[in-house]
């Protein structure tokens, strides 16, 4: 963050490195039910990110001391594959992934109706296969789709996006280089209808005005991302996907 | 040939539901000022009095009085532990069975792997439940022979149909015996090829539970496939 560099991140026409405008998102593709044995699963492709999410449960929470007599506990586990980044990542949990698991669990707990399933746990396994900036928000957005696909009751869907400051400008959905050499990175997630903020972190500095602008950009983008989430869920159940039953034609 | 098929309205968690004159029931969250939102990703189902959101998927949530099919997991000195495909395991006490049992002799009656048809007798706030097999006249028993298949529990009402219309149709057309547990486990008994036909029919209902005009299509499907019932015998 803020590493001095002579790399030009925004060209004279105001285009970013990958040719995007300030408020343009990278291409997002969500595929549901990719794993047979999971209750709900999603493959998320967001720019260069490739993330697999599997949801299991609700099921009785073990070890027993983790049970909550009043509600379900959401156990999200964010894990990066050794091959997901340029230089091999030492496998296993580390400070960063423990933190991300925690903030994702908390964000999801705000959306899922945990009070309906006392004493249980909902497992959310997040495997980052390829990382390219903004994985925590992509994981959370994907996890929300996987939970909906698993038929777990929710108040609202969770949708997120990162926003940051690059060469003094506020831009949406940072890419790897913008993240590394930009001045600020703000991942933010909201409930898709209620617009309540469920995840907000900031690396770097923004002025109040810049922050307000960043917030409104994320809220704006959340509508677009929510639409992608909905299309992904409904894909499997569309009418035209059902061929006529054999023999039922006259 | 692929034809477009009409489907019911699909909603997402948090979506507003227009209830009109109907009373909101399952899967609908009541907010302030009759502001109703969906709790599930599923389809809207309007009845004569109520409106529900039926999810596409999901685990079984036990309710008092439901008849369920469970699998024996473990045998204790005075209780069996039963898995009924819900988030919680459930206990069957030896006094709640139709047999004369003594403590420590439970293995004579049910061993792990057996399936039973039982009723949920009691349920508390933390979702602990107890089941019984004692109530006479409703067919509670150990399920011997037959085949067990599993469907998501929200699809069970569609498989049963209005007053059992759908499942009776499948039973008659395939000449099988079928017991459906509210938890989504289904026991089917009969000639192997008949069972196979029934499984096929139930899988179609499961897959297309959210489409309109399913009953008519199933009637046609079962009529057309009746002739094959004895295909293997010749």
Tab-separated table of C-alpha atoms in Angstrom:
chain	number	residue	atom	x	y	z
A	1	UNK	CA	0.000	0.000	0.000
A	2	UNK	CA	1.398	3.337	-1.019
A	3	UNK	CA	4.612	1.746	-2.139
A	4	UNK	CA	6.578	4.361	-4.077
A	5	UNK	CA	6.587	3.362	-7.699
A	6	UNK	CA	6.945	5.052	-11.031
A	7	UNK	CA	4.300	2.725	-12.460
A	8	UNK	CA	1.559	4.646	-14.232
A	9	UNK	CA	-1.759	3.272	-12.916
A	10	UNK	CA	-4.066	5.659	-14.745
A	11	UNK	CA	-3.292	6.871	-18.270
A	12	UNK	CA	-3.822	10.351	-19.724
A	13	UNK	CA	-7.332	9.396	-20.941
A	14	UNK	CA	-8.379	8.450	-17.408
A	15	UNK	CA	-8.377	4.726	-18.257
A	16	UNK	CA	-6.966	2.251	-15.785
A	17	UNK	CA	-4.311	-0.393	-16.449
A	18	UNK	CA	-6.847	-2.907	-17.724
A	19	UNK	CA	-8.743	-0.256	-19.666
A	20	UNK	CA	-11.559	0.184	-17.173
A	21	UNK	CA	-13.198	3.453	-16.175
A	22	UNK	CA	-13.375	4.618	-12.537
A	23	UNK	CA	-16.691	2.923	-11.784
A	24	UNK	CA	-16.301	-0.138	-13.947
A	25	UNK	CA	-16.246	-3.617	-12.413
A	26	UNK	CA	-14.155	-6.503	-13.613
A	27	UNK	CA	-16.217	-9.271	-15.277
A	28	UNK	CA	-18.004	-11.436	-12.699
A	29	UNK	CA	-19.275	-14.945	-13.293
A	30	UNK	CA	-21.032	-17.042	-10.677
A	31	UNK	CA	-21.917	-20.718	-11.167
A	32	UNK	CA	-24.038	-22.483	-8.544
A	33	UNK	CA	-24.221	-26.132	-7.450
A	34	UNK	CA	-20.795	-27.113	-8.727
A	35	UNK	CA	-20.183	-29.640	-5.943
A	36	UNK	CA	-22.518	-32.583	-5.515
A	37	UNK	CA	-21.965	-33.422	-1.864
A	38	UNK	CA	-22.195	-29.885	-0.513
A	39	UNK	CA	-25.611	-28.522	0.490
A	40	UNK	CA	-24.840	-25.418	-1.508
A	41	UNK	CA	-21.813	-24.516	-3.600
A	42	UNK	CA	-20.559	-21.798	-5.884
A	43	UNK	CA	-17.688	-21.188	-8.263
A	44	UNK	CA	-16.945	-17.477	-8.352
A	45	UNK	CA	-14.859	-15.885	-11.066
A	46	UNK	CA	-14.305	-12.187	-10.465
A	47	UNK	CA	-11.672	-10.741	-12.768
A	48	UNK	CA	-8.625	-12.921	-12.138
A	49	UNK	CA	-10.033	-14.356	-8.910
A	50	UNK	CA	-11.213	-17.938	-8.894
A	51	UNK	CA	-12.915	-18.998	-5.699
A	52	UNK	CA	-14.780	-22.136	-4.720
A	53	UNK	CA	-17.316	-22.009	-1.874
A	54	UNK	CA	-19.036	-25.000	-0.258
A	55	UNK	CA	-21.750	-24.704	2.392
A	56	UNK	CA	-22.738	-27.528	4.748
A	57	UNK	CA	-25.431	-27.520	7.370
A	58	UNK	CA	-27.009	-26.405	9.557
A	59	UNK	CA	-25.736	-29.408	11.508
A	60	UNK	CA	-25.160	-30.053	15.185
A	61	UNK	CA	-22.157	-28.001	16.315
A	62	UNK	CA	-19.042	-29.863	17.378
A	63	UNK	CA	-16.957	-29.598	19.514
A	64	UNK	CA	-19.838	-29.165	21.893
A	65	UNK	CA	-18.509	-26.061	23.650
A	66	UNK	CA	-18.884	-24.097	20.410
A	67	UNK	CA	-22.662	-24.628	20.462
A	68	UNK	CA	-24.862	-21.649	21.140
A	69	UNK	CA	-28.127	-22.547	22.815
A	70	UNK	CA	-29.877	-19.637	21.114
A	71	UNK	CA	-28.577	-19.603	17.591
A	72	UNK	CA	-26.509	-21.221	14.892
A	73	UNK	CA	-22.833	-20.358	14.627
A	74	UNK	CA	-21.398	-19.693	11.201
A	75	UNK	CA	-17.941	-21.154	10.752
A	76	UNK	CA	-16.390	-19.699	7.655
A	77	UNK	CA	-12.953	-20.899	6.674
A	78	UNK	CA	-11.052	-18.843	4.149
A	79	UNK	CA	-8.108	-20.683	2.703
A	80	UNK	CA	-5.708	-19.804	-0.077
A	81	UNK	CA	-4.273	-22.557	-2.217
A	82	UNK	CA	-0.486	-22.712	-2.337
A	83	UNK	CA	-0.647	-22.026	-6.067
A	84	UNK	CA	-3.129	-19.141	-5.855
A	85	UNK	CA	-0.515	-16.389	-5.856
A	86	UNK	CA	2.687	-15.598	-7.782
A	87	UNK	CA	5.061	-16.826	-5.148
A	88	UNK	CA	4.077	-20.094	-3.480
A	89	UNK	CA	1.999	-19.450	-0.374
A	90	UNK	CA	2.882	-21.591	2.612
A	91	UNK	CA	-0.245	-23.734	3.048
A	92	UNK	CA	-2.375	-23.585	6.147
A	93	UNK	CA	-3.993	-20.882	8.220
A	94	UNK	CA	-2.043	-17.709	8.920
A	95	UNK	CA	-2.799	-14.326	10.457
A	96	UNK	CA	-4.368	-12.956	7.297
A	97	UNK	CA	-6.687	-15.894	6.554
A	98	UNK	CA	-7.750	-16.163	10.199
A	99	UNK	CA	-8.781	-12.521	10.091
A	100	UNK	CA	-10.657	-12.889	6.821
A	101	UNK	CA	-12.469	-16.005	8.084
A	102	UNK	CA	-13.576	-14.019	11.111
A	103	UNK	CA	-14.891	-10.967	9.245
A	104	UNK	CA	-16.694	-13.167	6.698
A	105	UNK	CA	-18.345	-15.225	9.460
A	106	UNK	CA	-19.537	-12.053	11.128
A	107	UNK	CA	-20.840	-10.514	7.919
A	108	UNK	CA	-22.779	-13.678	7.075
A	109	UNK	CA	-24.196	-13.948	10.601
A	110	UNK	CA	-25.888	-10.595	10.021
A	111	UNK	CA	-27.739	-11.942	6.999
A	112	UNK	CA	-28.543	-15.549	7.943
A	113	UNK	CA	-31.475	-16.187	10.306
A	114	UNK	CA	-29.240	-17.903	12.823
A	115	UNK	CA	-31.898	-17.852	15.545
A	116	UNK	CA	-33.862	-20.519	13.652
A	117	UNK	CA	-31.276	-23.213	14.281
A	118	UNK	CA	-30.131	-23.266	17.897
A	119	UNK	CA	-27.129	-25.475	18.772
A	120	UNK	CA	-26.012	-25.879	15.173
A	121	UNK	CA	-23.163	-24.755	12.978
A	122	UNK	CA	-23.172	-23.735	9.353
A	123	UNK	CA	-19.871	-24.497	7.662
A	124	UNK	CA	-18.718	-22.234	4.858
A	125	UNK	CA	-15.549	-23.463	3.188
A	126	UNK	CA	-13.900	-20.903	0.962
A	127	UNK	CA	-11.005	-22.048	-1.217
A	128	UNK	CA	-9.184	-19.387	-3.168
A	129	UNK	CA	-7.768	-21.130	-6.218
A	130	UNK	CA	-6.450	-18.014	-7.906
A	131	UNK	CA	-6.080	-14.648	-6.207
A	132	UNK	CA	-6.107	-11.288	-7.945
A	133	UNK	CA	-7.093	-8.625	-5.375
A	134	UNK	CA	-10.445	-8.356	-3.659
A	135	UNK	CA	-10.701	-11.990	-2.648
A	136	UNK	CA	-12.363	-11.366	0.709
A	137	UNK	CA	-15.215	-9.501	-0.889
A	138	UNK	CA	-15.513	-11.967	-3.768
A	139	UNK	CA	-15.564	-14.821	-1.229
A	140	UNK	CA	-18.279	-13.161	0.810
A	141	UNK	CA	-20.412	-12.394	-2.237
A	142	UNK	CA	-20.036	-16.004	-3.377
A	143	UNK	CA	-20.718	-17.421	0.103
A	144	UNK	CA	-23.988	-15.541	0.240
A	145	UNK	CA	-25.098	-17.168	-3.020
A	146	UNK	CA	-24.030	-20.608	-1.788
A	147	UNK	CA	-26.031	-20.173	1.427
A	148	UNK	CA	-29.128	-19.155	-0.516
A	149	UNK	CA	-28.664	-22.168	-2.800
A	150	UNK	CA	-28.411	-24.420	0.267
A	151	UNK	CA	-31.915	-23.335	1.282
A	152	UNK	CA	-30.814	-21.694	4.521
A	153	UNK	CA	-33.185	-18.878	5.583
A	154	UNK	CA	-31.735	-15.377	5.249
A	155	UNK	CA	-32.946	-11.869	5.944
A	156	UNK	CA	-31.151	-10.548	2.906
A	157	UNK	CA	-28.318	-11.359	0.523
A	158	UNK	CA	-24.811	-10.034	1.200
A	159	UNK	CA	-23.085	-8.212	-1.593
A	160	UNK	CA	-19.737	-6.470	-1.517
A	161	UNK	CA	-17.162	-4.624	-3.521
A	162	UNK	CA	-13.765	-3.077	-2.943
A	163	UNK	CA	-13.053	0.559	-3.620
A	164	UNK	CA	-9.763	2.402	-3.380
A	165	UNK	CA	-7.636	5.423	-4.104
A	166	UNK	CA	-5.245	5.256	-6.995
A	167	UNK	CA	-3.123	8.236	-7.993
A	168	UNK	CA	-5.446	10.472	-6.037
A	169	UNK	CA	-8.622	9.184	-7.669
A	170	UNK	CA	-11.345	7.061	-6.119
A	171	UNK	CA	-11.830	3.944	-8.235
A	172	UNK	CA	-14.012	0.872	-7.897
A	173	UNK	CA	-12.892	-2.757	-7.697
A	174	UNK	CA	-9.107	-2.543	-7.491
A	175	UNK	CA	-6.955	-4.859	-9.554
A	176	UNK	CA	-3.800	-6.489	-8.227
A	177	UNK	CA	-1.432	-3.653	-9.255
A	178	UNK	CA	-3.803	-0.929	-8.102
A	179	UNK	CA	-4.089	-2.717	-4.772
A	180	UNK	CA	-0.313	-3.072	-4.429
A	181	UNK	CA	0.710	0.400	-5.577
A	182	UNK	CA	-2.413	2.473	-4.844
A	183	UNK	CA	-2.922	4.690	-1.821
A	184	UNK	CA	-5.957	3.080	-0.183
A	185	UNK	CA	-8.057	-0.078	-0.338
A	186	UNK	CA	-11.527	-0.244	1.246
A	187	UNK	CA	-13.399	-3.530	1.060
A	188	UNK	CA	-17.043	-3.021	1.923
A	189	UNK	CA	-20.081	-5.316	2.026
A	190	UNK	CA	-23.736	-4.445	2.514
A	191	UNK	CA	-27.070	-6.246	2.753
A	192	UNK	CA	-28.403	-6.150	-0.763
A	193	UNK	CA	-31.864	-4.693	0.014
A	194	UNK	CA	-31.410	-3.123	3.441
A	195	UNK	CA	-28.069	-1.479	2.604
A	196	UNK	CA	-26.759	-2.098	6.102
A	197	UNK	CA	-22.987	-2.309	6.183
A	198	UNK	CA	-21.828	-5.749	7.340
A	199	UNK	CA	-18.134	-5.533	6.486
A	200	UNK	CA	-15.913	-2.492	6.272
A	201	UNK	CA	-12.153	-2.402	6.441
A	202	UNK	CA	-9.665	0.226	5.352
A	203	UNK	CA	-6.034	0.003	4.434
A	204	UNK	CA	-4.497	3.413	3.721
A	205	UNK	CA	-6.046	6.828	4.211
A	206	UNK	CA	-9.058	8.630	2.757
A	207	UNK	CA	-10.473	12.044	3.549
A	208	UNK	CA	-14.092	12.269	4.687
A	209	UNK	CA	-15.184	13.451	1.223
A	210	UNK	CA	-13.284	10.658	-0.460
A	211	UNK	CA	-14.816	8.146	1.918
A	212	UNK	CA	-18.341	9.372	1.190
A	213	UNK	CA	-17.669	9.102	-2.496
A	214	UNK	CA	-16.238	5.590	-2.051
A	215	UNK	CA	-19.326	4.523	-0.107
A	216	UNK	CA	-21.735	5.751	-2.740
A	217	UNK	CA	-19.716	3.998	-5.435
A	218	UNK	CA	-19.943	0.691	-3.570
A	219	UNK	CA	-23.681	1.090	-2.992
A	220	UNK	CA	-24.104	1.771	-6.658
A	221	UNK	CA	-22.050	-1.251	-7.671
A	222	UNK	CA	-23.855	-3.484	-5.175
A	223	UNK	CA	-27.005	-3.244	-7.303
A	224	UNK	CA	-25.132	-4.549	-10.319
A	225	UNK	CA	-23.456	-7.354	-8.379
A	226	UNK	CA	-26.739	-8.348	-6.709
A	227	UNK	CA	-28.260	-8.748	-10.153
A	228	UNK	CA	-25.441	-11.130	-11.118
A	229	UNK	CA	-26.052	-13.101	-7.903
A	230	UNK	CA	-29.745	-13.455	-8.694
A	231	UNK	CA	-29.153	-14.510	-12.270
A	232	UNK	CA	-26.691	-17.141	-11.087
A	233	UNK	CA	-29.178	-18.627	-8.622
A	234	UNK	CA	-32.095	-18.711	-11.018
A	235	UNK	CA	-30.121	-20.201	-13.918
A	236	UNK	CA	-30.783	-23.785	-12.863
A	237	UNK	CA	-34.522	-23.327	-12.469
A	238	UNK	CA	-35.393	-21.443	-15.624
A	239	UNK	CA	-38.337	-22.830	-17.547
A	240	UNK	CA	-36.467	-23.556	-20.765
A	241	UNK	CA	-34.057	-25.867	-18.964
A	242	UNK	CA	-36.761	-28.467	-18.619
A	243	UNK	CA	-37.157	-30.609	-21.702
A	244	UNK	CA	-40.557	-32.136	-22.265
A	245	UNK	CA	-40.892	-35.466	-20.509
A	246	UNK	CA	-40.453	-38.358	-22.857
A	247	UNK	CA	-43.750	-39.554	-24.198
A	248	UNK	CA	-45.778	-36.645	-22.925
A	249	UNK	CA	-46.119	-35.115	-26.358
A	250	UNK	CA	-49.214	-35.965	-28.305
B	1	UNK	CA	-37.345	-30.965	-28.491
B	2	UNK	CA	-37.180	-28.381	-25.753
B	3	UNK	CA	-40.249	-26.403	-24.922
B	4	UNK	CA	-40.404	-23.439	-22.613
B	5	UNK	CA	-42.299	-24.341	-19.528
B	6	UNK	CA	-44.184	-21.993	-17.289
B	7	UNK	CA	-42.762	-21.723	-13.781
B	8	UNK	CA	-43.998	-20.139	-10.578
B	9	UNK	CA	-42.607	-16.787	-9.402
B	10	UNK	CA	-39.054	-17.145	-8.112
B	11	UNK	CA	-37.984	-14.945	-5.186
B	12	UNK	CA	-34.669	-14.316	-3.416
B	13	UNK	CA	-33.909	-13.772	0.276
B	14	UNK	CA	-34.960	-10.252	1.246
B	15	UNK	CA	-37.327	-9.783	-1.693
B	16	UNK	CA	-40.611	-8.032	-0.958
B	17	UNK	CA	-43.661	-10.286	-1.195
B	18	UNK	CA	-47.031	-8.899	-2.266
B	19	UNK	CA	-49.449	-10.741	-0.039
B	20	UNK	CA	-52.693	-9.075	-1.098
B	21	UNK	CA	-55.566	-10.568	0.892
B	22	UNK	CA	-53.612	-13.712	1.779
B	23	UNK	CA	-52.028	-14.379	5.149
B	24	UNK	CA	-48.240	-14.833	5.088
B	25	UNK	CA	-47.151	-18.226	6.416
B	26	UNK	CA	-44.005	-20.316	5.894
B	27	UNK	CA	-40.801	-18.757	4.612
B	28	UNK	CA	-42.050	-15.206	4.905
B	29	UNK	CA	-40.663	-12.652	7.320
B	30	UNK	CA	-43.177	-10.118	8.590
B	31	UNK	CA	-41.661	-6.667	8.998
B	32	UNK	CA	-43.228	-3.451	10.174
B	33	UNK	CA	-46.444	-2.242	8.458
B	34	UNK	CA	-47.294	-5.512	6.719
B	35	UNK	CA	-43.978	-5.326	4.898
B	36	UNK	CA	-43.345	-8.940	4.011
B	37	UNK	CA	-40.057	-10.299	2.725
B	38	UNK	CA	-38.910	-13.731	1.604
B	39	UNK	CA	-36.588	-15.767	3.794
B	40	UNK	CA	-35.576	-18.174	1.069
B	41	UNK	CA	-34.513	-18.557	-2.487
B	42	UNK	CA	-37.610	-20.346	-3.712
B	43	UNK	CA	-41.023	-20.041	-5.330
B	44	UNK	CA	-44.119	-18.191	-4.164
B	45	UNK	CA	-47.054	-20.479	-3.507
B	46	UNK	CA	-50.512	-18.968	-3.148
B	47	UNK	CA	-53.270	-21.000	-1.547
B	48	UNK	CA	-56.880	-20.078	-0.783
B	49	UNK	CA	-56.007	-18.553	2.552
B	50	UNK	CA	-52.237	-18.479	2.898
B	51	UNK	CA	-49.179	-17.464	0.964
B	52	UNK	CA	-45.862	-19.315	1.376
B	53	UNK	CA	-42.355	-19.220	0.017
B	54	UNK	CA	-41.217	-22.772	-0.721
B	55	UNK	CA	-37.413	-23.058	-0.895
B	56	UNK	CA	-35.721	-25.150	-3.583
B	57	UNK	CA	-33.492	-26.847	-1.065
B	58	UNK	CA	-32.964	-27.058	2.657
B	59	UNK	CA	-32.807	-29.277	5.689
B	60	UNK	CA	-35.763	-30.659	7.585
B	61	UNK	CA	-36.902	-28.708	10.601
B	62	UNK	CA	-38.800	-30.991	13.007
B	63	UNK	CA	-42.407	-30.173	13.909
B	64	UNK	CA	-44.603	-31.865	16.486
B	65	UNK	CA	-46.899	-34.466	14.948
B	66	UNK	CA	-44.902	-34.997	11.759
B	67	UNK	CA	-44.450	-38.573	10.639
B	68	UNK	CA	-40.875	-39.172	9.603
B	69	UNK	CA	-38.580	-41.920	8.363
B	70	UNK	CA	-35.400	-42.254	10.368
B	71	UNK	CA	-32.273	-44.345	10.317
B	72	UNK	CA	-30.981	-46.015	13.448
B	73	UNK	CA	-27.462	-44.763	14.162
B	74	UNK	CA	-26.680	-46.078	17.601
B	75	UNK	CA	-28.118	-48.303	20.304
B	76	UNK	CA	-27.876	-47.304	23.943
B	77	UNK	CA	-28.996	-49.090	27.108
B	78	UNK	CA	-32.519	-47.674	26.912
B	79	UNK	CA	-32.625	-45.512	23.770
B	80	UNK	CA	-31.875	-45.601	20.096
B	81	UNK	CA	-30.248	-42.612	18.397
B	82	UNK	CA	-32.045	-41.826	15.155
B	83	UNK	CA	-30.923	-39.730	12.199
B	84	UNK	CA	-33.867	-38.054	10.513
B	85	UNK	CA	-31.927	-35.852	8.101
B	86	UNK	CA	-32.491	-32.766	10.234
B	87	UNK	CA	-29.721	-30.734	11.863
B	88	UNK	CA	-30.393	-32.597	15.085
B	89	UNK	CA	-30.235	-36.251	16.100
B	90	UNK	CA	-33.314	-37.578	17.838
B	91	UNK	CA	-33.912	-40.178	20.553
B	92	UNK	CA	-36.341	-43.089	20.558
B	93	UNK	CA	-36.935	-44.433	24.047
B	94	UNK	CA	-37.681	-48.131	24.507
B	95	UNK	CA	-41.011	-47.345	26.184
B	96	UNK	CA	-42.128	-45.533	23.039
B	97	UNK	CA	-42.046	-48.684	20.918
B	98	UNK	CA	-44.783	-51.281	20.392
B	99	UNK	CA	-42.461	-54.052	21.639
B	100	UNK	CA	-41.931	-55.373	25.107
B	101	UNK	CA	-38.335	-54.417	25.675
B	102	UNK	CA	-35.919	-54.587	28.539
B	103	UNK	CA	-32.996	-52.316	29.167
B	104	UNK	CA	-29.890	-53.653	27.469
B	105	UNK	CA	-31.821	-55.833	25.037
B	106	UNK	CA	-32.570	-53.150	22.469
B	107	UNK	CA	-30.468	-54.799	19.795
B	108	UNK	CA	-33.070	-57.548	19.455
B	109	UNK	CA	-35.435	-55.054	17.846
B	110	UNK	CA	-33.460	-52.397	15.995
B	111	UNK	CA	-29.808	-52.337	15.041
B	112	UNK	CA	-27.808	-49.530	13.409
B	113	UNK	CA	-28.770	-49.223	9.753
B	114	UNK	CA	-32.452	-50.107	10.226
B	115	UNK	CA	-35.098	-47.666	9.085
B	116	UNK	CA	-38.188	-46.783	11.077
B	117	UNK	CA	-41.400	-44.898	10.427
B	118	UNK	CA	-42.135	-42.826	13.534
B	119	UNK	CA	-43.933	-39.746	14.748
B	120	UNK	CA	-42.488	-36.676	16.435
B	121	UNK	CA	-44.013	-36.646	19.860
B	122	UNK	CA	-42.387	-33.679	21.507
B	123	UNK	CA	-40.212	-30.733	20.656
B	124	UNK	CA	-38.691	-28.024	22.852
B	125	UNK	CA	-37.332	-24.519	22.338
B	126	UNK	CA	-33.814	-25.678	21.622
B	127	UNK	CA	-35.155	-28.094	19.005
B	128	UNK	CA	-34.509	-31.263	20.991
B	129	UNK	CA	-37.148	-33.764	19.991
B	130	UNK	CA	-38.449	-37.184	20.949
B	131	UNK	CA	-40.170	-39.625	18.646
B	132	UNK	CA	-42.592	-42.478	19.218
B	133	UNK	CA	-43.621	-45.632	17.396
B	134	UNK	CA	-46.377	-46.498	19.810
B	135	UNK	CA	-49.409	-44.719	18.384
B	136	UNK	CA	-51.632	-47.402	16.808
B	137	UNK	CA	-53.560	-47.040	13.563
B	138	UNK	CA	-51.199	-44.761	11.655
B	139	UNK	CA	-48.751	-47.384	10.478
B	140	UNK	CA	-45.741	-46.567	12.634
B	141	UNK	CA	-43.284	-49.462	12.404
B	142	UNK	CA	-39.884	-50.736	11.461
B	143	UNK	CA	-39.460	-50.598	7.687
B	144	UNK	CA	-38.362	-53.975	6.416
B	145	UNK	CA	-37.268	-54.596	2.843
B	146	UNK	CA	-37.919	-51.954	0.235
B	147	UNK	CA	-35.762	-49.107	-0.974
B	148	UNK	CA	-35.094	-45.735	0.641
B	149	UNK	CA	-34.635	-42.619	-1.439
B	150	UNK	CA	-34.039	-39.084	-0.277
B	151	UNK	CA	-35.468	-35.781	-1.543
B	152	UNK	CA	-35.145	-32.244	-0.113
B	153	UNK	CA	-37.819	-31.919	2.565
B	154	UNK	CA	-39.401	-28.726	1.111
B	155	UNK	CA	-40.435	-30.811	-1.914
B	156	UNK	CA	-42.381	-33.360	0.139
B	157	UNK	CA	-45.760	-31.547	-0.008
B	158	UNK	CA	-45.567	-31.426	-3.799
B	159	UNK	CA	-44.755	-35.145	-3.980
B	160	UNK	CA	-47.724	-35.977	-1.746
B	161	UNK	CA	-50.051	-33.601	-3.583
B	162	UNK	CA	-53.479	-32.405	-2.475
B	163	UNK	CA	-54.790	-35.037	-0.054
B	164	UNK	CA	-52.210	-37.457	-1.408
B	165	UNK	CA	-53.396	-37.127	-5.007
B	166	UNK	CA	-49.934	-37.150	-6.557
B	167	UNK	CA	-48.437	-39.998	-4.576
B	168	UNK	CA	-51.562	-42.163	-4.893
B	169	UNK	CA	-51.330	-41.723	-8.618
B	170	UNK	CA	-47.719	-42.962	-8.552
B	171	UNK	CA	-48.627	-45.865	-6.253
B	172	UNK	CA	-51.525	-46.998	-8.461
B	173	UNK	CA	-49.663	-46.623	-11.725
B	174	UNK	CA	-46.548	-48.470	-10.570
B	175	UNK	CA	-48.233	-50.920	-8.162
B	176	UNK	CA	-45.753	-50.209	-5.376
B	177	UNK	CA	-46.144	-49.511	-1.694
B	178	UNK	CA	-44.781	-46.083	-0.735
B	179	UNK	CA	-44.333	-44.373	2.621
B	180	UNK	CA	-43.241	-40.742	2.689
B	181	UNK	CA	-41.619	-39.168	5.723
B	182	UNK	CA	-42.075	-35.412	6.150
B	183	UNK	CA	-38.295	-35.200	6.445
B	184	UNK	CA	-37.781	-36.180	2.826
B	185	UNK	CA	-36.956	-39.874	3.133
B	186	UNK	CA	-39.218	-42.109	1.054
B	187	UNK	CA	-39.624	-45.871	1.382
B	188	UNK	CA	-40.714	-47.796	-1.704
B	189	UNK	CA	-41.472	-51.511	-1.830
B	190	UNK	CA	-42.523	-53.740	-4.721
B	191	UNK	CA	-41.120	-55.567	-7.729
B	192	UNK	CA	-37.687	-54.144	-8.614
B	193	UNK	CA	-38.819	-52.757	-11.980
B	194	UNK	CA	-41.912	-51.216	-10.397
B	195	UNK	CA	-39.768	-49.577	-7.730
B	196	UNK	CA	-37.476	-48.237	-10.418
B	197	UNK	CA	-40.434	-46.680	-12.219
B	198	UNK	CA	-41.704	-45.096	-9.012
B	199	UNK	CA	-38.271	-43.650	-8.221
B	200	UNK	CA	-38.129	-42.197	-11.706
B	201	UNK	CA	-41.544	-40.583	-11.257
B	202	UNK	CA	-40.630	-39.118	-7.862
B	203	UNK	CA	-37.376	-37.711	-9.243
B	204	UNK	CA	-39.332	-35.920	-11.965
B	205	UNK	CA	-41.699	-34.418	-9.401
B	206	UNK	CA	-38.715	-33.350	-7.307
B	207	UNK	CA	-36.962	-31.713	-10.238
B	208	UNK	CA	-40.037	-29.931	-11.551
B	209	UNK	CA	-41.839	-29.141	-8.300
B	210	UNK	CA	-41.832	-25.431	-9.151
B	211	UNK	CA	-43.402	-25.744	-12.602
B	212	UNK	CA	-47.045	-25.219	-13.442
B	213	UNK	CA	-49.199	-28.064	-14.743
B	214	UNK	CA	-47.072	-30.801	-13.225
B	215	UNK	CA	-50.045	-32.975	-12.220
B	216	UNK	CA	-51.271	-33.245	-15.806
B	217	UNK	CA	-47.786	-34.048	-17.066
B	218	UNK	CA	-47.327	-36.728	-14.423
B	219	UNK	CA	-50.691	-38.313	-15.283
B	220	UNK	CA	-49.539	-38.519	-18.877
B	221	UNK	CA	-46.080	-39.789	-17.943
B	222	UNK	CA	-47.451	-42.568	-15.760
B	223	UNK	CA	-50.043	-43.565	-18.364
B	224	UNK	CA	-47.426	-43.751	-21.097
B	225	UNK	CA	-45.029	-45.772	-18.992
B	226	UNK	CA	-47.540	-48.247	-17.638
B	227	UNK	CA	-46.967	-50.672	-20.478
B	228	UNK	CA	-43.303	-51.021	-19.589
B	229	UNK	CA	-44.045	-52.276	-16.114
B	230	UNK	CA	-43.890	-55.885	-17.206
B	231	UNK	CA	-41.291	-55.349	-19.876
B	232	UNK	CA	-38.631	-57.344	-18.082
B	233	UNK	CA	-40.860	-60.336	-17.452
B	234	UNK	CA	-41.113	-61.259	-21.117
